[in-house]
Amino acid sequence: MSWPCHTSEEARGLVTWLRSLERALLLGLSLSLLAACSRTQPPAQVAVVAEFVDAAARGSYESAYRITTPSYQREVSFEQFRQALSVSVFLGEAKGFRATAIRKERRAYVIEGMLRSGGEVPCTAVVERVDGRWYLSDLRAPAEQLLPLGR
């Protein structure tokens, strides 16, 4: 059996090439692992929507209300909010939220997703950052304004 290299210079070149290949493969593997880990962790914006849906489904209206933006809370009283959520068919029977698409618009994130409620209901949430914290500012399904409006 003979080596593909005939001189020590060729051998060093082959070793250098193999080391470069090894580094490239390790870098690729590391990046793949990082990407996989980031996909398994829901972004904070999605977690806000899921937390709201969970609180509303449990009937924990105070917790759900605290997740809404301060400007929303100035426009919609807790009592208006509680009354509207208590009759919401989708939120009352919700079993969770699954994001399908996220896009950034100005200072907010628009999250398209599925509200699991018997079947899956498409919905759109808007999450905004206020004073370093994420809040829900809107939640809609095709047949229902899930986050009640004031007045």
JSON list of C-alpha atoms in Angstrom, two decimals:
[
{"chain": "A", "resi": 1, "resn": "MET", "atom": "CA", "xyz": [0.00, 0.00, 0.00]},
{"chain": "A", "resi": 2, "resn": "SER", "atom": "CA", "xyz": [1.40, 3.38, -0.90]},
{"chain": "A", "resi": 3, "resn": "TRP", "atom": "CA", "xyz": [0.57, 6.85, 0.34]},
{"chain": "A", "resi": 4, "resn": "PRO", "atom": "CA", "xyz": [-0.88, 9.37, -2.09]},
{"chain": "A", "resi": 5, "resn": "CYS", "atom": "CA", "xyz": [2.00, 11.68, -1.12]},
{"chain": "A", "resi": 6, "resn": "HIS", "atom": "CA", "xyz": [5.49, 11.05, -2.33]},
{"chain": "A", "resi": 7, "resn": "THR", "atom": "CA", "xyz": [7.34, 13.82, -0.48]},
{"chain": "A", "resi": 8, "resn": "SER", "atom": "CA", "xyz": [7.24, 15.16, 3.06]},
{"chain": "A", "resi": 9, "resn": "GLU", "atom": "CA", "xyz": [6.02, 18.47, 1.66]},
{"chain": "A", "resi": 10, "resn": "GLU", "atom": "CA", "xyz": [3.04, 16.75, 0.04]},
{"chain": "A", "resi": 11, "resn": "ALA", "atom": "CA", "xyz": [2.36, 14.90, 3.30]},
{"chain": "A", "resi": 12, "resn": "ARG", "atom": "CA", "xyz": [2.38, 18.18, 5.27]},
{"chain": "A", "resi": 13, "resn": "GLY", "atom": "CA", "xyz": [-0.01, 19.68, 2.72]},
{"chain": "A", "resi": 14, "resn": "LEU", "atom": "CA", "xyz": [-2.35, 16.70, 3.10]},
{"chain": "A", "resi": 15, "resn": "VAL", "atom": "CA", "xyz": [-2.24, 16.96, 6.91]},
{"chain": "A", "resi": 16, "resn": "THR", "atom": "CA", "xyz": [-2.97, 20.70, 6.72]},
{"chain": "A", "resi": 17, "resn": "TRP", "atom": "CA", "xyz": [-5.88, 20.05, 4.36]},
{"chain": "A", "resi": 18, "resn": "LEU", "atom": "CA", "xyz": [-7.28, 17.33, 6.68]},
{"chain": "A", "resi": 19, "resn": "ARG", "atom": "CA", "xyz": [-7.02, 19.64, 9.71]},
{"chain": "A", "resi": 20, "resn": "SER", "atom": "CA", "xyz": [-8.83, 22.39, 7.80]},
{"chain": "A", "resi": 21, "resn": "LEU", "atom": "CA", "xyz": [-11.55, 19.91, 6.83]},
{"chain": "A", "resi": 22, "resn": "GLU", "atom": "CA", "xyz": [-11.85, 18.76, 10.44]},
{"chain": "A", "resi": 23, "resn": "ARG", "atom": "CA", "xyz": [-12.23, 22.38, 11.66]},
{"chain": "A", "resi": 24, "resn": "ALA", "atom": "CA", "xyz": [-14.84, 23.12, 9.00]},
{"chain": "A", "resi": 25, "resn": "LEU", "atom": "CA", "xyz": [-16.84, 20.01, 9.95]},
{"chain": "A", "resi": 26, "resn": "LEU", "atom": "CA", "xyz": [-16.66, 20.86, 13.67]},
{"chain": "A", "resi": 27, "resn": "LEU", "atom": "CA", "xyz": [-17.76, 24.44, 12.96]},
{"chain": "A", "resi": 28, "resn": "GLY", "atom": "CA", "xyz": [-20.66, 23.19, 10.83]},
{"chain": "A", "resi": 29, "resn": "LEU", "atom": "CA", "xyz": [-21.71, 20.74, 13.53]},
{"chain": "A", "resi": 30, "resn": "SER", "atom": "CA", "xyz": [-21.53, 23.45, 16.20]},
{"chain": "A", "resi": 31, "resn": "LEU", "atom": "CA", "xyz": [-23.63, 25.84, 14.14]},
{"chain": "A", "resi": 32, "resn": "SER", "atom": "CA", "xyz": [-26.19, 23.11, 13.44]},
{"chain": "A", "resi": 33, "resn": "LEU", "atom": "CA", "xyz": [-26.48, 22.35, 17.16]},
{"chain": "A", "resi": 34, "resn": "LEU", "atom": "CA", "xyz": [-26.91, 26.03, 17.99]},
{"chain": "A", "resi": 35, "resn": "ALA", "atom": "CA", "xyz": [-29.62, 26.39, 15.36]},
{"chain": "A", "resi": 36, "resn": "ALA", "atom": "CA", "xyz": [-31.44, 23.31, 16.66]},
{"chain": "A", "resi": 37, "resn": "CYS", "atom": "CA", "xyz": [-31.31, 24.61, 20.22]},
{"chain": "A", "resi": 38, "resn": "SER", "atom": "CA", "xyz": [-32.64, 28.02, 19.20]},
{"chain": "A", "resi": 39, "resn": "ARG", "atom": "CA", "xyz": [-35.59, 26.36, 17.43]},
{"chain": "A", "resi": 40, "resn": "THR", "atom": "CA", "xyz": [-36.55, 24.40, 20.53]},
{"chain": "A", "resi": 41, "resn": "GLN", "atom": "CA", "xyz": [-36.61, 27.50, 22.75]},
{"chain": "A", "resi": 42, "resn": "PRO", "atom": "CA", "xyz": [-39.68, 29.64, 21.99]},
{"chain": "A", "resi": 43, "resn": "PRO", "atom": "CA", "xyz": [-38.86, 33.32, 21.63]},
{"chain": "A", "resi": 44, "resn": "ALA", "atom": "CA", "xyz": [-39.99, 35.52, 24.50]},
{"chain": "A", "resi": 45, "resn": "GLN", "atom": "CA", "xyz": [-42.66, 37.05, 22.26]},
{"chain": "A", "resi": 46, "resn": "VAL", "atom": "CA", "xyz": [-44.27, 33.65, 21.59]},
{"chain": "A", "resi": 47, "resn": "ALA", "atom": "CA", "xyz": [-44.07, 32.80, 25.30]},
{"chain": "A", "resi": 48, "resn": "VAL", "atom": "CA", "xyz": [-46.09, 35.96, 26.08]},
{"chain": "A", "resi": 49, "resn": "VAL", "atom": "CA", "xyz": [-48.91, 34.84, 23.76]},
{"chain": "A", "resi": 50, "resn": "ALA", "atom": "CA", "xyz": [-48.85, 31.29, 25.15]},
{"chain": "A", "resi": 51, "resn": "GLU", "atom": "CA", "xyz": [-48.91, 32.63, 28.72]},
{"chain": "A", "resi": 52, "resn": "PHE", "atom": "CA", "xyz": [-51.89, 34.86, 27.92]},
{"chain": "A", "resi": 53, "resn": "VAL", "atom": "CA", "xyz": [-53.83, 32.02, 26.27]},
{"chain": "A", "resi": 54, "resn": "ASP", "atom": "CA", "xyz": [-53.09, 29.71, 29.20]},
{"chain": "A", "resi": 55, "resn": "ALA", "atom": "CA", "xyz": [-54.15, 32.30, 31.81]},
{"chain": "A", "resi": 56, "resn": "ALA", "atom": "CA", "xyz": [-57.36, 33.14, 29.91]},
{"chain": "A", "resi": 57, "resn": "ALA", "atom": "CA", "xyz": [-58.25, 29.45, 29.51]},
{"chain": "A", "resi": 58, "resn": "ARG", "atom": "CA", "xyz": [-57.76, 28.85, 33.24]},
{"chain": "A", "resi": 59, "resn": "GLY", "atom": "CA", "xyz": [-60.01, 31.81, 34.03]},
{"chain": "A", "resi": 60, "resn": "SER", "atom": "CA", "xyz": [-57.08, 33.65, 35.61]},
{"chain": "A", "resi": 61, "resn": "TYR", "atom": "CA", "xyz": [-58.19, 36.97, 34.17]},
{"chain": "A", "resi": 62, "resn": "GLU", "atom": "CA", "xyz": [-55.97, 39.11, 36.43]},
{"chain": "A", "resi": 63, "resn": "SER", "atom": "CA", "xyz": [-52.87, 37.25, 35.19]},
{"chain": "A", "resi": 64, "resn": "ALA", "atom": "CA", "xyz": [-54.02, 37.58, 31.57]},
{"chain": "A", "resi": 65, "resn": "TYR", "atom": "CA", "xyz": [-54.76, 41.31, 32.04]},
{"chain": "A", "resi": 66, "resn": "ARG", "atom": "CA", "xyz": [-51.26, 41.93, 33.45]},
{"chain": "A", "resi": 67, "resn": "ILE", "atom": "CA", "xyz": [-49.81, 40.52, 30.19]},
{"chain": "A", "resi": 68, "resn": "THR", "atom": "CA", "xyz": [-51.52, 43.25, 28.12]},
{"chain": "A", "resi": 69, "resn": "THR", "atom": "CA", "xyz": [-49.71, 46.52, 27.34]},
{"chain": "A", "resi": 70, "resn": "PRO", "atom": "CA", "xyz": [-50.00, 49.45, 29.76]},
{"chain": "A", "resi": 71, "resn": "SER", "atom": "CA", "xyz": [-51.67, 51.49, 26.98]},
{"chain": "A", "resi": 72, "resn": "TYR", "atom": "CA", "xyz": [-54.24, 48.72, 26.50]},
{"chain": "A", "resi": 73, "resn": "GLN", "atom": "CA", "xyz": [-54.93, 48.73, 30.24]},
{"chain": "A", "resi": 74, "resn": "ARG", "atom": "CA", "xyz": [-55.54, 52.49, 30.12]},
{"chain": "A", "resi": 75, "resn": "GLU", "atom": "CA", "xyz": [-58.17, 51.99, 27.39]},
{"chain": "A", "resi": 76, "resn": "VAL", "atom": "CA", "xyz": [-59.87, 48.81, 28.64]},
{"chain": "A", "resi": 77, "resn": "SER", "atom": "CA", "xyz": [-60.80, 48.44, 32.29]},
{"chain": "A", "resi": 78, "resn": "PHE", "atom": "CA", "xyz": [-60.20, 45.13, 34.03]},
{"chain": "A", "resi": 79, "resn": "GLU", "atom": "CA", "xyz": [-63.97, 44.67, 34.38]},
{"chain": "A", "resi": 80, "resn": "GLN", "atom": "CA", "xyz": [-64.53, 45.15, 30.61]},
{"chain": "A", "resi": 81, "resn": "PHE", "atom": "CA", "xyz": [-61.67, 42.75, 29.95]},
{"chain": "A", "resi": 82, "resn": "ARG", "atom": "CA", "xyz": [-62.96, 40.11, 32.39]},
{"chain": "A", "resi": 83, "resn": "GLN", "atom": "CA", "xyz": [-66.50, 40.25, 31.00]},
{"chain": "A", "resi": 84, "resn": "ALA", "atom": "CA", "xyz": [-65.34, 39.87, 27.41]},
{"chain": "A", "resi": 85, "resn": "LEU", "atom": "CA", "xyz": [-62.95, 37.01, 28.16]},
{"chain": "A", "resi": 86, "resn": "SER", "atom": "CA", "xyz": [-65.48, 35.15, 30.28]},
{"chain": "A", "resi": 87, "resn": "VAL", "atom": "CA", "xyz": [-67.72, 34.67, 27.20]},
{"chain": "A", "resi": 88, "resn": "SER", "atom": "CA", "xyz": [-64.94, 33.99, 24.68]},
{"chain": "A", "resi": 89, "resn": "VAL", "atom": "CA", "xyz": [-65.53, 30.56, 23.18]},
{"chain": "A", "resi": 90, "resn": "PHE", "atom": "CA", "xyz": [-62.03, 30.23, 21.71]},
{"chain": "A", "resi": 91, "resn": "LEU", "atom": "CA", "xyz": [-60.11, 31.33, 24.81]},
{"chain": "A", "resi": 92, "resn": "GLY", "atom": "CA", "xyz": [-62.39, 29.57, 27.25]},
{"chain": "A", "resi": 93, "resn": "GLU", "atom": "CA", "xyz": [-61.70, 26.21, 25.62]},
{"chain": "A", "resi": 94, "resn": "ALA", "atom": "CA", "xyz": [-58.08, 26.89, 24.60]},
{"chain": "A", "resi": 95, "resn": "LYS", "atom": "CA", "xyz": [-55.55, 24.12, 25.12]},
{"chain": "A", "resi": 96, "resn": "GLY", "atom": "CA", "xyz": [-52.52, 26.13, 24.02]},
{"chain": "A", "resi": 97, "resn": "PHE", "atom": "CA", "xyz": [-50.92, 28.23, 21.33]},
{"chain": "A", "resi": 98, "resn": "ARG", "atom": "CA", "xyz": [-48.52, 27.24, 18.55]},
{"chain": "A", "resi": 99, "resn": "ALA", "atom": "CA", "xyz": [-46.66, 29.90, 16.56]},
{"chain": "A", "resi": 100, "resn": "THR", "atom": "CA", "xyz": [-46.39, 29.34, 12.81]},
{"chain": "A", "resi": 101, "resn": "ALA", "atom": "CA", "xyz": [-44.72, 32.60, 11.72]},
{"chain": "A", "resi": 102, "resn": "ILE", "atom": "CA", "xyz": [-43.12, 35.61, 13.39]},
{"chain": "A", "resi": 103, "resn": "ARG", "atom": "CA", "xyz": [-42.29, 38.93, 11.78]},
{"chain": "A", "resi": 104, "resn": "LYS", "atom": "CA", "xyz": [-41.02, 42.21, 13.15]},
{"chain": "A", "resi": 105, "resn": "GLU", "atom": "CA", "xyz": [-42.95, 45.40, 12.38]},
{"chain": "A", "resi": 106, "resn": "ARG", "atom": "CA", "xyz": [-41.55, 48.63, 13.78]},
{"chain": "A", "resi": 107, "resn": "ARG", "atom": "CA", "xyz": [-41.45, 48.18, 17.58]},
{"chain": "A", "resi": 108, "resn": "ALA", "atom": "CA", "xyz": [-43.66, 45.09, 17.67]},
{"chain": "A", "resi": 109, "resn": "TYR", "atom": "CA", "xyz": [-43.70, 41.46, 16.63]},
{"chain": "A", "resi": 110, "resn": "VAL", "atom": "CA", "xyz": [-46.66, 40.03, 14.72]},
{"chain": "A", "resi": 111, "resn": "ILE", "atom": "CA", "xyz": [-47.07, 36.35, 15.49]},
{"chain": "A", "resi": 112, "resn": "GLU", "atom": "CA", "xyz": [-49.25, 34.17, 13.31]},
{"chain": "A", "resi": 113, "resn": "GLY", "atom": "CA", "xyz": [-50.27, 30.97, 15.01]},
{"chain": "A", "resi": 114, "resn": "MET", "atom": "CA", "xyz": [-52.82, 28.35, 15.87]},
{"chain": "A", "resi": 115, "resn": "LEU", "atom": "CA", "xyz": [-54.97, 28.44, 18.97]},
{"chain": "A", "resi": 116, "resn": "ARG", "atom": "CA", "xyz": [-55.64, 24.86, 19.99]},
{"chain": "A", "resi": 117, "resn": "SER", "atom": "CA", "xyz": [-59.28, 24.75, 21.02]},
{"chain": "A", "resi": 118, "resn": "GLY", "atom": "CA", "xyz": [-61.01, 21.51, 20.08]},
{"chain": "A", "resi": 119, "resn": "GLY", "atom": "CA", "xyz": [-59.43, 21.91, 16.65]},
{"chain": "A", "resi": 120, "resn": "GLU", "atom": "CA", "xyz": [-56.94, 24.54, 15.64]},
{"chain": "A", "resi": 121, "resn": "VAL", "atom": "CA", "xyz": [-58.06, 28.12, 15.06]},
{"chain": "A", "resi": 122, "resn": "PRO", "atom": "CA", "xyz": [-55.74, 30.49, 13.18]},
{"chain": "A", "resi": 123, "resn": "CYS", "atom": "CA", "xyz": [-54.99, 33.68, 15.05]},
{"chain": "A", "resi": 124, "resn": "THR", "atom": "CA", "xyz": [-52.72, 36.71, 14.94]},
{"chain": "A", "resi": 125, "resn": "ALA", "atom": "CA", "xyz": [-51.06, 38.25, 17.99]},
{"chain": "A", "resi": 126, "resn": "VAL", "atom": "CA", "xyz": [-49.13, 41.50, 18.33]},
{"chain": "A", "resi": 127, "resn": "VAL", "atom": "CA", "xyz": [-46.50, 41.69, 21.06]},
{"chain": "A", "resi": 128, "resn": "GLU", "atom": "CA", "xyz": [-44.73, 44.93, 22.01]},
{"chain": "A", "resi": 129, "resn": "ARG", "atom": "CA", "xyz": [-41.77, 45.70, 24.25]},
{"chain": "A", "resi": 130, "resn": "VAL", "atom": "CA", "xyz": [-42.46, 48.38, 26.87]},
{"chain": "A", "resi": 131, "resn": "ASP", "atom": "CA", "xyz": [-39.82, 49.36, 29.42]},
{"chain": "A", "resi": 132, "resn": "GLY", "atom": "CA", "xyz": [-37.81, 46.21, 28.73]},
{"chain": "A", "resi": 133, "resn": "ARG", "atom": "CA", "xyz": [-40.73, 43.77, 29.04]},
{"chain": "A", "resi": 134, "resn": "TRP", "atom": "CA", "xyz": [-42.89, 42.06, 26.39]},
{"chain": "A", "resi": 135, "resn": "TYR", "atom": "CA", "xyz": [-46.67, 42.62, 26.46]},
{"chain": "A", "resi": 136, "resn": "LEU", "atom": "CA", "xyz": [-49.59, 41.49, 24.33]},
{"chain": "A", "resi": 137, "resn": "SER", "atom": "CA", "xyz": [-51.27, 44.39, 22.52]},
{"chain": "A", "resi": 138, "resn": "ASP", "atom": "CA", "xyz": [-53.64, 42.49, 20.19]},
{"chain": "A", "resi": 139, "resn": "LEU", "atom": "CA", "xyz": [-54.96, 38.98, 19.61]},
{"chain": "A", "resi": 140, "resn": "ARG", "atom": "CA", "xyz": [-57.43, 38.14, 16.81]},
{"chain": "A", "resi": 141, "resn": "ALA", "atom": "CA", "xyz": [-58.99, 35.10, 15.21]},
{"chain": "A", "resi": 142, "resn": "PRO", "atom": "CA", "xyz": [-60.98, 35.25, 11.95]},
{"chain": "A", "resi": 143, "resn": "ALA", "atom": "CA", "xyz": [-64.32, 35.16, 13.74]},
{"chain": "A", "resi": 144, "resn": "GLU", "atom": "CA", "xyz": [-63.47, 36.86, 17.04]},
{"chain": "A", "resi": 145, "resn": "GLN", "atom": "CA", "xyz": [-61.49, 39.78, 18.44]},
{"chain": "A", "resi": 146, "resn": "LEU", "atom": "CA", "xyz": [-59.84, 37.73, 21.20]},
{"chain": "A", "resi": 147, "resn": "LEU", "atom": "CA", "xyz": [-58.33, 40.68, 23.03]},
{"chain": "A", "resi": 148, "resn": "PRO", "atom": "CA", "xyz": [-61.38, 42.84, 23.81]},
{"chain": "A", "resi": 149, "resn": "LEU", "atom": "CA", "xyz": [-61.45, 46.44, 22.70]},
{"chain": "A", "resi": 150, "resn": "GLY", "atom": "CA", "xyz": [-62.51, 49.32, 24.92]},
{"chain": "A", "resi": 151, "resn": "ARG", "atom": "CA", "xyz": [-65.79, 51.21, 24.72]}
]
